[in-house]
JSON list of C-alpha atoms in Angstrom, two decimals:
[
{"chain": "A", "resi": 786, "resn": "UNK", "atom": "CA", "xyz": [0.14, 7.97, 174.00]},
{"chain": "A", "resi": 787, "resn": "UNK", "atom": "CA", "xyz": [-2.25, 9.26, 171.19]},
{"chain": "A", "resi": 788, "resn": "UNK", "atom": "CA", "xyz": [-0.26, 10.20, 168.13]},
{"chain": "A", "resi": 789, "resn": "UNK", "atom": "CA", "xyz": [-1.51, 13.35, 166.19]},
{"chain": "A", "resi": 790, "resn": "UNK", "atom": "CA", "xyz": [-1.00, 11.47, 162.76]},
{"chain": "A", "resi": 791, "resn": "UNK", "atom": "CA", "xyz": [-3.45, 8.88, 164.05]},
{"chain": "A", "resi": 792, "resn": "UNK", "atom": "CA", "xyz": [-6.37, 11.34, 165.11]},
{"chain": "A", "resi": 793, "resn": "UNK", "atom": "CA", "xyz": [-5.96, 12.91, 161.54]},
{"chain": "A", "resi": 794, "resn": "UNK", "atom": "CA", "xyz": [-6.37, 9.66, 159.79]},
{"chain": "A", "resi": 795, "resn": "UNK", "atom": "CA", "xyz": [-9.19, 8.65, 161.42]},
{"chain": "A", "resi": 796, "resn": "UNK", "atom": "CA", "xyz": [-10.99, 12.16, 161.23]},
{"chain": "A", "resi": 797, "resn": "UNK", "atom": "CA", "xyz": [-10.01, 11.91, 157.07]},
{"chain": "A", "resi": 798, "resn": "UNK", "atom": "CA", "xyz": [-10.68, 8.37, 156.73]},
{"chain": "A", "resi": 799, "resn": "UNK", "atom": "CA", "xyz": [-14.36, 9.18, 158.80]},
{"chain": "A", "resi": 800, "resn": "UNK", "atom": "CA", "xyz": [-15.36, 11.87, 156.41]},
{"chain": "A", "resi": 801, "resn": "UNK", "atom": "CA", "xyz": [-14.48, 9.94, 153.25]},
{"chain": "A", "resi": 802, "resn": "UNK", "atom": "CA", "xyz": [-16.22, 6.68, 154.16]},
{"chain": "A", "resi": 803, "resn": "UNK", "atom": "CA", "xyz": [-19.34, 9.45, 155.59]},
{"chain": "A", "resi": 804, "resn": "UNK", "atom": "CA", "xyz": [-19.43, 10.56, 151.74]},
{"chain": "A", "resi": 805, "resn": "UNK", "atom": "CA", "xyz": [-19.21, 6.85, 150.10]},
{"chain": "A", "resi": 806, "resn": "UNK", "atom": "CA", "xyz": [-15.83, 7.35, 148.55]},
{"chain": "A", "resi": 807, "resn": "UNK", "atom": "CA", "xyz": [-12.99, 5.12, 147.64]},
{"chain": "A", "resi": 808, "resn": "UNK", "atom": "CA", "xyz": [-9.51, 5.59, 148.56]},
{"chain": "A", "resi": 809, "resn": "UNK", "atom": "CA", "xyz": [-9.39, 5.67, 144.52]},
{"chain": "A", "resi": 810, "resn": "UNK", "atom": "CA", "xyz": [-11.42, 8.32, 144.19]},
{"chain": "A", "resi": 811, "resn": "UNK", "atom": "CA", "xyz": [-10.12, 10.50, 146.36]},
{"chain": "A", "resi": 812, "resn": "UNK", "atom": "CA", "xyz": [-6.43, 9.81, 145.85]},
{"chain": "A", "resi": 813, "resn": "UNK", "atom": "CA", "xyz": [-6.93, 10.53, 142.22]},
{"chain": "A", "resi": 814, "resn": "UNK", "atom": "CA", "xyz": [-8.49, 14.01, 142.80]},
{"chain": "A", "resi": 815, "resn": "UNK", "atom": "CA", "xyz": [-6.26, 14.91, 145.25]},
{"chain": "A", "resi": 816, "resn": "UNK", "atom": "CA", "xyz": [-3.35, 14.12, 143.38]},
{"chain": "A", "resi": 817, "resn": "UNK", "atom": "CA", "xyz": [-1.57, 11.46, 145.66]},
{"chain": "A", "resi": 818, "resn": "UNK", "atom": "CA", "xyz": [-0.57, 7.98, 145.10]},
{"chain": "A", "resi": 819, "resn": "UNK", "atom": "CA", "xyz": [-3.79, 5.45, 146.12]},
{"chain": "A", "resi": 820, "resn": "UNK", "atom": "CA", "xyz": [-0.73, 3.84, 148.95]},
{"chain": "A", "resi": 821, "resn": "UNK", "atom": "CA", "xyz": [0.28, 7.17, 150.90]},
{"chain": "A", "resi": 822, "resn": "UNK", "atom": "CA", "xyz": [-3.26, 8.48, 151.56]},
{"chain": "A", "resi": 823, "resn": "UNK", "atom": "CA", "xyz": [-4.05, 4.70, 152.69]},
{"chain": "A", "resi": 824, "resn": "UNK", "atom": "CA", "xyz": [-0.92, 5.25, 155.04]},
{"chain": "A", "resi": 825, "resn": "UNK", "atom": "CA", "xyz": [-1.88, 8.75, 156.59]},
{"chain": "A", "resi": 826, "resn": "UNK", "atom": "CA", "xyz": [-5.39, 7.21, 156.77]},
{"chain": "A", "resi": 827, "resn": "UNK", "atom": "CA", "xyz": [-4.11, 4.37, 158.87]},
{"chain": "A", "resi": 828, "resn": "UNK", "atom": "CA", "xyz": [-1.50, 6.67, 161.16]},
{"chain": "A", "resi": 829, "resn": "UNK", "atom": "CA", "xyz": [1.50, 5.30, 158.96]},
{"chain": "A", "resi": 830, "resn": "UNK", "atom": "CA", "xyz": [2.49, 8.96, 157.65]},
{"chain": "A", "resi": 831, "resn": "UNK", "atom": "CA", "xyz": [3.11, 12.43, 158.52]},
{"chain": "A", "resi": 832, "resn": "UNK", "atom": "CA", "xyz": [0.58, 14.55, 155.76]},
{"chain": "A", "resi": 833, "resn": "UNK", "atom": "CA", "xyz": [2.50, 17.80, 154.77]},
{"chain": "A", "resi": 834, "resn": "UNK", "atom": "CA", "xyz": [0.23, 20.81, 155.39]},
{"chain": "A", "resi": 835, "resn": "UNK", "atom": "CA", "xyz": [-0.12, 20.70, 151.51]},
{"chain": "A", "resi": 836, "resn": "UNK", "atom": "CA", "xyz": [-0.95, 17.10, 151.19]},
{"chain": "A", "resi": 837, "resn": "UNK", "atom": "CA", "xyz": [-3.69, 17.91, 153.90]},
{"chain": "A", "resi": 838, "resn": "UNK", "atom": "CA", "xyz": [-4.89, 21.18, 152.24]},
{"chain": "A", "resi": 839, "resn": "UNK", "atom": "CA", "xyz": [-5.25, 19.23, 148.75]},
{"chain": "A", "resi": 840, "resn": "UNK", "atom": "CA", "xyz": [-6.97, 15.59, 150.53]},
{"chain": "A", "resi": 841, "resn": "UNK", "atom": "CA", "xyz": [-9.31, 18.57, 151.96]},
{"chain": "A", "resi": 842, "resn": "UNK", "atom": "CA", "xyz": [-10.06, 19.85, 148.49]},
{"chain": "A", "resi": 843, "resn": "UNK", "atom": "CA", "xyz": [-10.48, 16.36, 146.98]},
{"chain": "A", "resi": 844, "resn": "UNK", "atom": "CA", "xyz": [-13.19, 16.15, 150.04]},
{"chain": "A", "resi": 845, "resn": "UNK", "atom": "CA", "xyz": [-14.59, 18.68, 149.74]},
{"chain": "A", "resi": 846, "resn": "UNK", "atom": "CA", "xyz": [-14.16, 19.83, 153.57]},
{"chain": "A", "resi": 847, "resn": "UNK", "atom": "CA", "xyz": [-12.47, 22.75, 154.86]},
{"chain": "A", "resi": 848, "resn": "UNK", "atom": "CA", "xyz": [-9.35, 21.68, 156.21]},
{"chain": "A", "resi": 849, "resn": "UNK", "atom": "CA", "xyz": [-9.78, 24.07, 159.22]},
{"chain": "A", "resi": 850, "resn": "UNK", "atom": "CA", "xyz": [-13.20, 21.79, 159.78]},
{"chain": "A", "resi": 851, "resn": "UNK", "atom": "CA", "xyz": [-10.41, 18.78, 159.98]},
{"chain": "A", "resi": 852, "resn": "UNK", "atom": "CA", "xyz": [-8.12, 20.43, 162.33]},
{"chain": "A", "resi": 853, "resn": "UNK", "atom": "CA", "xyz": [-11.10, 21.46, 164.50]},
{"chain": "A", "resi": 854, "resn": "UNK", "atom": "CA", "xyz": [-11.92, 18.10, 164.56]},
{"chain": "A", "resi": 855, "resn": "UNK", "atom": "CA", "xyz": [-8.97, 16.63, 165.18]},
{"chain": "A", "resi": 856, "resn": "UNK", "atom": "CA", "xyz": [-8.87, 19.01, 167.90]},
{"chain": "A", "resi": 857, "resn": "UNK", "atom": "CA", "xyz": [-11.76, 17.91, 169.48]},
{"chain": "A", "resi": 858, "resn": "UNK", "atom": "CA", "xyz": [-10.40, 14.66, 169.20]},
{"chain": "A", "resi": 859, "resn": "UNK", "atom": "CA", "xyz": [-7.00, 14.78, 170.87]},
{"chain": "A", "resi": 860, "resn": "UNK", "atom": "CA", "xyz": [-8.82, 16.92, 173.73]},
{"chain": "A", "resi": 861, "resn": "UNK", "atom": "CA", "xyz": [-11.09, 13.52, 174.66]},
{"chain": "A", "resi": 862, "resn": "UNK", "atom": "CA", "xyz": [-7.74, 12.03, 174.30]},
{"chain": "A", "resi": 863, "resn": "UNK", "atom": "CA", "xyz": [-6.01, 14.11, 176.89]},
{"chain": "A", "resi": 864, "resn": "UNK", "atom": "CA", "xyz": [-9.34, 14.18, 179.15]},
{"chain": "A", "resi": 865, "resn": "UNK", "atom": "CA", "xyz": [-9.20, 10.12, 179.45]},
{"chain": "A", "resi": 866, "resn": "UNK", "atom": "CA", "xyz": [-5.33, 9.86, 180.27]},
{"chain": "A", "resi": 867, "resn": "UNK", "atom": "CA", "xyz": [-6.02, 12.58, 182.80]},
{"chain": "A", "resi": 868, "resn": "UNK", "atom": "CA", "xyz": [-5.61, 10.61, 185.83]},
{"chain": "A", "resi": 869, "resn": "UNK", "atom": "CA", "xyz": [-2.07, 9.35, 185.48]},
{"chain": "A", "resi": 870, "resn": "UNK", "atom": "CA", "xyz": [-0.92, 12.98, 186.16]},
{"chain": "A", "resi": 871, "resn": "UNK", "atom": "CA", "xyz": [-2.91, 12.38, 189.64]},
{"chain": "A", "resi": 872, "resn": "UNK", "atom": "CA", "xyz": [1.32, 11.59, 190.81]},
{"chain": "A", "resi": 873, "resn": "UNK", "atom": "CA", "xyz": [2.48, 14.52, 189.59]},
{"chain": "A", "resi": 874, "resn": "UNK", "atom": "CA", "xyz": [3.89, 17.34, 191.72]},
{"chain": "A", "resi": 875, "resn": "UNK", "atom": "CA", "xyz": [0.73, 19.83, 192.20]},
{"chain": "A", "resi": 876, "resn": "UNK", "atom": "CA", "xyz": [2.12, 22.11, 190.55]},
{"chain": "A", "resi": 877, "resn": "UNK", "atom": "CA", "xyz": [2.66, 20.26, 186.92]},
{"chain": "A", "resi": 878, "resn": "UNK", "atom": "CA", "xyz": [-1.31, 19.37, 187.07]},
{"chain": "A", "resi": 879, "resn": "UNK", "atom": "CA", "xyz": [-3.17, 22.64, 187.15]},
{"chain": "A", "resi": 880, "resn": "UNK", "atom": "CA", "xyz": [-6.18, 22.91, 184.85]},
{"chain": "A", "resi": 881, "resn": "UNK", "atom": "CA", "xyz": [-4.79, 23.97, 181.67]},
{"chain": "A", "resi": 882, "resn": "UNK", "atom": "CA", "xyz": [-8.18, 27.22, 181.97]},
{"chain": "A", "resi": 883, "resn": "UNK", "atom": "CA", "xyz": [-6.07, 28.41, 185.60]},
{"chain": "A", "resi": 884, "resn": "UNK", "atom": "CA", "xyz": [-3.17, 28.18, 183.77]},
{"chain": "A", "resi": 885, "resn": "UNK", "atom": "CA", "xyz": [-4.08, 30.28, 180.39]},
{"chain": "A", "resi": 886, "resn": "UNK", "atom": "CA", "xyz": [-6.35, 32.47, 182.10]},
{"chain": "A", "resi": 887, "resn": "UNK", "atom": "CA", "xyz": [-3.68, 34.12, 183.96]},
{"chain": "A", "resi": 888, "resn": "UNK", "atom": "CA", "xyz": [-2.16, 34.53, 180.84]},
{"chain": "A", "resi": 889, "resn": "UNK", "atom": "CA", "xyz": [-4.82, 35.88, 178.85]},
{"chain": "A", "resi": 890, "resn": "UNK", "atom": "CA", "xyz": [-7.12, 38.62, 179.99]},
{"chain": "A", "resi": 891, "resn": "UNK", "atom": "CA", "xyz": [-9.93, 40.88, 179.88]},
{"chain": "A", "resi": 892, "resn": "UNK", "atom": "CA", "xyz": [-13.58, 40.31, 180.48]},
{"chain": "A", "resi": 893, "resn": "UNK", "atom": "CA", "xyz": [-14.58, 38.08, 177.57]},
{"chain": "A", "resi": 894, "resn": "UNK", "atom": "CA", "xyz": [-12.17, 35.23, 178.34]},
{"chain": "A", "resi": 895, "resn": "UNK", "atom": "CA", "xyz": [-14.11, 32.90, 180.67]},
{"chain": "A", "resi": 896, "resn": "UNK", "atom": "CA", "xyz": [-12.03, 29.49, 180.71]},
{"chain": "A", "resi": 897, "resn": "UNK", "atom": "CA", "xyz": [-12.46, 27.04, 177.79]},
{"chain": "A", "resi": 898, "resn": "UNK", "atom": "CA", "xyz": [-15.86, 26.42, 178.30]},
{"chain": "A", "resi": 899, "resn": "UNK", "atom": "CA", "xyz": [-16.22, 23.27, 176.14]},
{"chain": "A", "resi": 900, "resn": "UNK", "atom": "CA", "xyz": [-13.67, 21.56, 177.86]},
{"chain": "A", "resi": 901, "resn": "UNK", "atom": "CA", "xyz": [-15.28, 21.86, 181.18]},
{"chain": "A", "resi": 902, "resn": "UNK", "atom": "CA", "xyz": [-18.21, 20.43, 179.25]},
{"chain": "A", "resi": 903, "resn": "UNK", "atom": "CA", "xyz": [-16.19, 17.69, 178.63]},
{"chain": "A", "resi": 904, "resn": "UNK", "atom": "CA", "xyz": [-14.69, 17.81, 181.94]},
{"chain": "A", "resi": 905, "resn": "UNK", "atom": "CA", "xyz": [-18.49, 17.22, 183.51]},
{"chain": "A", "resi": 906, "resn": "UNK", "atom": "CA", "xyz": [-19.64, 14.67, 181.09]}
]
């Protein structure tokens, strides 16, 4: 199972090593001991929304940009464990777009298109 806490880290731990930046660095100007962020970098810790907010600031990224990410991320996640729900009752594995759809409507809403891009890849 793909923990949430995990796909964060890596996104955060991606974008600081992308900009050449210690876990120093970035600990210091996001005002959090140099051990915790090393911990919610690795998986080890549940980041408050504020932790996240100010490790975004000391980044320099949005932290919506991180969510979206992570996102993306746990999507892939869920796309590659797909077929263990193959033994599931039909009606527990209906394509989360069928299933939303019916809940959402009007002419704009066409499915999640990028995860049928996924889907297809």
């Amino acid at each position: 199972m793909v923990l949430l806490r995990q796909l964060l880290g890596d996104v955060l731990r991606r974008l600081r090593v992308r900009q050449a930046r210690t876990l120093r660095e970035v600990s210091t100007l996001a005002r959090v001991s140099l051990g915790y962020l090393s911990e919610v970098e690795r998986g080890q810790k549940e980041a408050s929304s504020e932790l996240l907010a100010s490790i975004c600031g000391a980044l320099g990224v949005p932290l919506s940009q991180v969510l979206r990410e992570v996102s993306d991320q746990f999507a892939l996640a869920e796309l590659q464990h797909a077929p263990v729900l193959a033994d599931a009752p039909e009606h527990e594995r209906l394509p989360i777009a069928e299933t939303v759809s019916t809940t959402i409507s009007g002419p704009e809403f066409d499915g999640f298109p990028e995860v049928k891009d996924m889907v297809a890849a």
